[in-house]
PDB file of C-alpha atoms in Angstrom:
ATOM      1  CA  THR A   1      13.192  17.839 -37.122  1.00 54.00           C
ATOM      2  CA  GLY A   2      16.003  17.168 -39.574  1.00 61.00           C
ATOM      3  CA  GLN A   3      17.674  20.475 -38.684  1.00 68.00           C
ATOM      4  CA  ALA A   4      17.716  19.585 -34.998  1.00 74.00           C
ATOM      5  CA  GLU A   5      19.020  16.076 -35.618  1.00 72.00           C
ATOM      6  CA  GLY A   6      21.793  17.373 -37.884  1.00 75.00           C
ATOM      7  CA  ALA A   7      22.914  19.834 -35.216  1.00 79.00           C
ATOM      8  CA  LEU A   8      22.578  17.309 -32.414  1.00 81.00           C
ATOM      9  CA  LEU A   9      24.771  14.766 -34.179  1.00 81.00           C
ATOM     10  CA  ASN A  10      27.575  17.311 -34.727  1.00 84.00           C
ATOM     11  CA  PRO A  11      29.634  17.407 -31.483  1.00 86.00           C
ATOM     12  CA  THR A  12      31.512  20.528 -32.595  1.00 87.00           C
ATOM     13  CA  LYS A  13      28.261  22.427 -31.934  1.00 87.00           C
ATOM     14  CA  TRP A  14      27.839  21.136 -28.357  1.00 91.00           C
ATOM     15  CA  SER A  15      28.207  24.447 -26.514  1.00 93.00           C
ATOM     16  CA  CYS A  16      25.751  27.049 -25.274  1.00 94.00           C
ATOM     17  CA  SER A  17      24.769  29.400 -28.091  1.00 94.00           C
ATOM     18  CA  THR A  18      24.605  32.259 -25.569  1.00 93.00           C
ATOM     19  CA  CYS A  19      27.544  31.875 -23.173  1.00 93.00           C
ATOM     20  CA  GLY A  20      29.719  29.200 -24.817  1.00 94.00           C
ATOM     21  CA  THR A  21      29.902  26.783 -21.880  1.00 92.00           C
ATOM     22  CA  THR A  22      30.053  23.049 -22.592  1.00 91.00           C
ATOM     23  CA  ASP A  23      28.576  22.027 -19.215  1.00 89.00           C
ATOM     24  CA  GLN A  24      25.010  20.683 -19.107  1.00 90.00           C
ATOM     25  CA  ILE A  25      24.265  21.381 -22.773  1.00 93.00           C
ATOM     26  CA  TRP A  26      20.774  20.768 -24.110  1.00 92.00           C
ATOM     27  CA  CYS A  27      19.662  20.725 -27.739  1.00 92.00           C
ATOM     28  CA  CYS A  28      16.215  21.960 -28.740  1.00 92.00           C
ATOM     29  CA  LEU A  29      14.596  19.147 -30.699  1.00 89.00           C
ATOM     30  CA  TYR A  30      12.489  21.633 -32.661  1.00 89.00           C
ATOM     31  CA  CYS A  31      15.220  23.821 -34.136  1.00 92.00           C
ATOM     32  CA  GLY A  32      18.647  22.487 -33.068  1.00 90.00           C
ATOM     33  CA  TRP A  33      19.539  25.467 -30.828  1.00 93.00           C
ATOM     34  CA  PHE A  34      21.988  24.674 -27.984  1.00 94.00           C
ATOM     35  CA  GLY A  35      21.763  26.123 -24.494  1.00 94.00           C
ATOM     36  CA  CYS A  36      22.960  25.417 -20.983  1.00 92.00           C
ATOM     37  CA  CYS A  37      20.654  24.265 -18.198  1.00 87.00           C
ATOM     38  CA  GLU A  38      21.696  23.228 -14.696  1.00 78.00           C
ATOM     39  CA  SER A  39      18.179  22.285 -13.596  1.00 73.00           C
ATOM     40  CA  TRP A  40      14.790  22.408 -15.263  1.00 71.00           C
ATOM     41  CA  GLU A  41      13.302  23.184 -11.849  1.00 67.00           C
ATOM     42  CA  GLU A  42      14.983  26.603 -11.945  1.00 66.00           C
ATOM     43  CA  ALA A  43      14.197  29.064 -14.735  1.00 62.00           C
ATOM     44  CA  GLU A  44      17.737  30.405 -15.042  1.00 73.00           C
ATOM     45  CA  GLY A  45      19.443  28.569 -17.891  1.00 86.00           C
ATOM     46  CA  HIS A  46      19.820  29.733 -21.444  1.00 91.00           C
ATOM     47  CA  MET A  47      17.880  26.679 -22.657  1.00 91.00           C
ATOM     48  CA  GLN A  48      14.924  27.575 -20.447  1.00 88.00           C
ATOM     49  CA  ALA A  49      14.973  31.129 -21.857  1.00 90.00           C
ATOM     50  CA  HIS A  50      15.035  29.767 -25.426  1.00 92.00           C
ATOM     51  CA  CYS A  51      12.128  27.400 -24.749  1.00 89.00           C
ATOM     52  CA  ALA A  52      10.047  30.120 -23.098  1.00 88.00           C
ATOM     53  CA  ALA A  53      10.685  32.617 -25.909  1.00 93.00           C
ATOM     54  CA  THR A  54      10.051  30.192 -28.783  1.00 94.00           C
ATOM     55  CA  GLN A  55       7.532  27.751 -27.241  1.00 92.00           C
ATOM     56  CA  HIS A  56       9.923  24.942 -28.262  1.00 91.00           C
ATOM     57  CA  ASP A  57       9.346  22.561 -25.363  1.00 87.00           C
ATOM     58  CA  ILE A  58      11.289  19.353 -26.099  1.00 88.00           C
ATOM     59  CA  ALA A  59      15.058  19.117 -25.546  1.00 90.00           C
ATOM     60  CA  VAL A  60      17.787  16.534 -25.002  1.00 90.00           C
ATOM     61  CA  CYS A  61      20.930  16.864 -22.872  1.00 90.00           C
ATOM     62  CA  VAL A  62      23.976  15.978 -24.957  1.00 89.00           C
ATOM     63  CA  ASN A  63      25.934  15.188 -21.771  1.00 86.00           C
ATOM     64  CA  SER A  64      23.494  12.618 -20.339  1.00 86.00           C
ATOM     65  CA  ALA A  65      21.088  11.776 -23.224  1.00 87.00           C
ATOM     66  CA  GLU A  66      18.175  12.762 -20.957  1.00 88.00           C
ATOM     67  CA  PHE A  67      15.062  14.122 -22.661  1.00 89.00           C
ATOM     68  CA  TRP A  68      12.864  16.843 -21.137  1.00 88.00           C
ATOM     69  CA  CYS A  69       9.491  18.355 -21.949  1.00 86.00           C
ATOM     70  CA  ARG A  70       9.285  21.864 -20.502  1.00 82.00           C
ATOM     71  CA  GLN A  71       5.509  22.009 -20.841  1.00 82.00           C
ATOM     72  CA  CYS A  72       5.008  18.664 -19.040  1.00 82.00           C
ATOM     73  CA  ARG A  73       7.839  19.433 -16.583  1.00 80.00           C
ATOM     74  CA  ALA A  74       9.014  15.837 -16.916  1.00 82.00           C
ATOM     75  CA  SER A  75      11.014  13.395 -18.975  1.00 83.00           C
ATOM     76  CA  PRO A  76       8.926  11.562 -21.573  1.00 81.00           C
ATOM     77  CA  PRO A  77       7.610   8.342 -19.986  1.00 77.00           C
ATOM     78  CA  GLY A  78       8.278   6.223 -23.057  1.00 81.00           C
ATOM     79  CA  ASP A  79       9.525   6.271 -26.614  1.00 81.00           C
ATOM     80  CA  THR A  80       7.841   6.976 -29.917  1.00 82.00           C
ATOM     81  CA  PRO A  81       6.408   4.007 -31.833  1.00 84.00           C
ATOM     82  CA  ARG A  82       9.452   4.205 -34.153  1.00 85.00           C
ATOM     83  CA  GLY A  83      11.962   4.223 -31.274  1.00 83.00           C
ATOM     84  CA  ASP A  84      13.253   7.740 -31.982  1.00 83.00           C
ATOM     85  CA  LEU A  85      14.428   8.467 -28.424  1.00 84.00           C
ATOM     86  CA  ALA A  86      16.359   5.200 -28.191  1.00 87.00           C
ATOM     87  CA  ARG A  87      17.974   5.894 -31.560  1.00 85.00           C
ATOM     88  CA  LEU A  88      19.076   9.388 -30.494  1.00 83.00           C
ATOM     89  CA  ARG A  89      20.380   8.093 -27.140  1.00 85.00           C
ATOM     90  CA  SER A  90      22.432   5.454 -28.939  1.00 86.00           C
ATOM     91  CA  ALA A  91      23.856   8.004 -31.385  1.00 85.00           C
ATOM     92  CA  LEU A  92      24.779  10.379 -28.536  1.00 84.00           C
ATOM     93  CA  GLU A  93      26.495   7.565 -26.627  1.00 83.00           C
ATOM     94  CA  GLN A  94      28.590   6.682 -29.683  1.00 83.00           C
ATOM     95  CA  LEU A  95      29.519  10.320 -30.331  1.00 82.00           C
ATOM     96  CA  ARG A  96      30.521  10.944 -26.711  1.00 77.00           C
ATOM     97  CA  ARG A  97      32.977   8.028 -26.915  1.00 79.00           C
ATOM     98  CA  GLN A  98      34.817   9.726 -29.796  1.00 76.00           C
ATOM     99  CA  ASP A  99      37.336  12.520 -29.396  1.00 61.00           C
ATOM    100  CA  TYR A 100      36.384  15.744 -31.169  1.00 53.00           C
ATOM    101  CA  GLN A 101      38.832  18.080 -29.455  1.00 48.00           C
TER     102      GLN A 101
END
């Protein structure tokens, strides 16, 4: 959504909305909420709790530009016809190269 993309492309928001860490930060692609997640195989991160509570199942890691579908328990196998995932990956790569400290 536009709200999620706006949040995702603002590096000053790249911290867990619950605990404040900046390690392994994921952004919910439904609503733009940020949460930490060490591993999707374990149900312990704040992002997993957000996804379970809201049924928002698609997220992207701002640290690695990896996408994850909680419901599928896998990364998407391809891109959208418009190339949305590639576009977001490229934008994240450019933002990570800049200094926002």
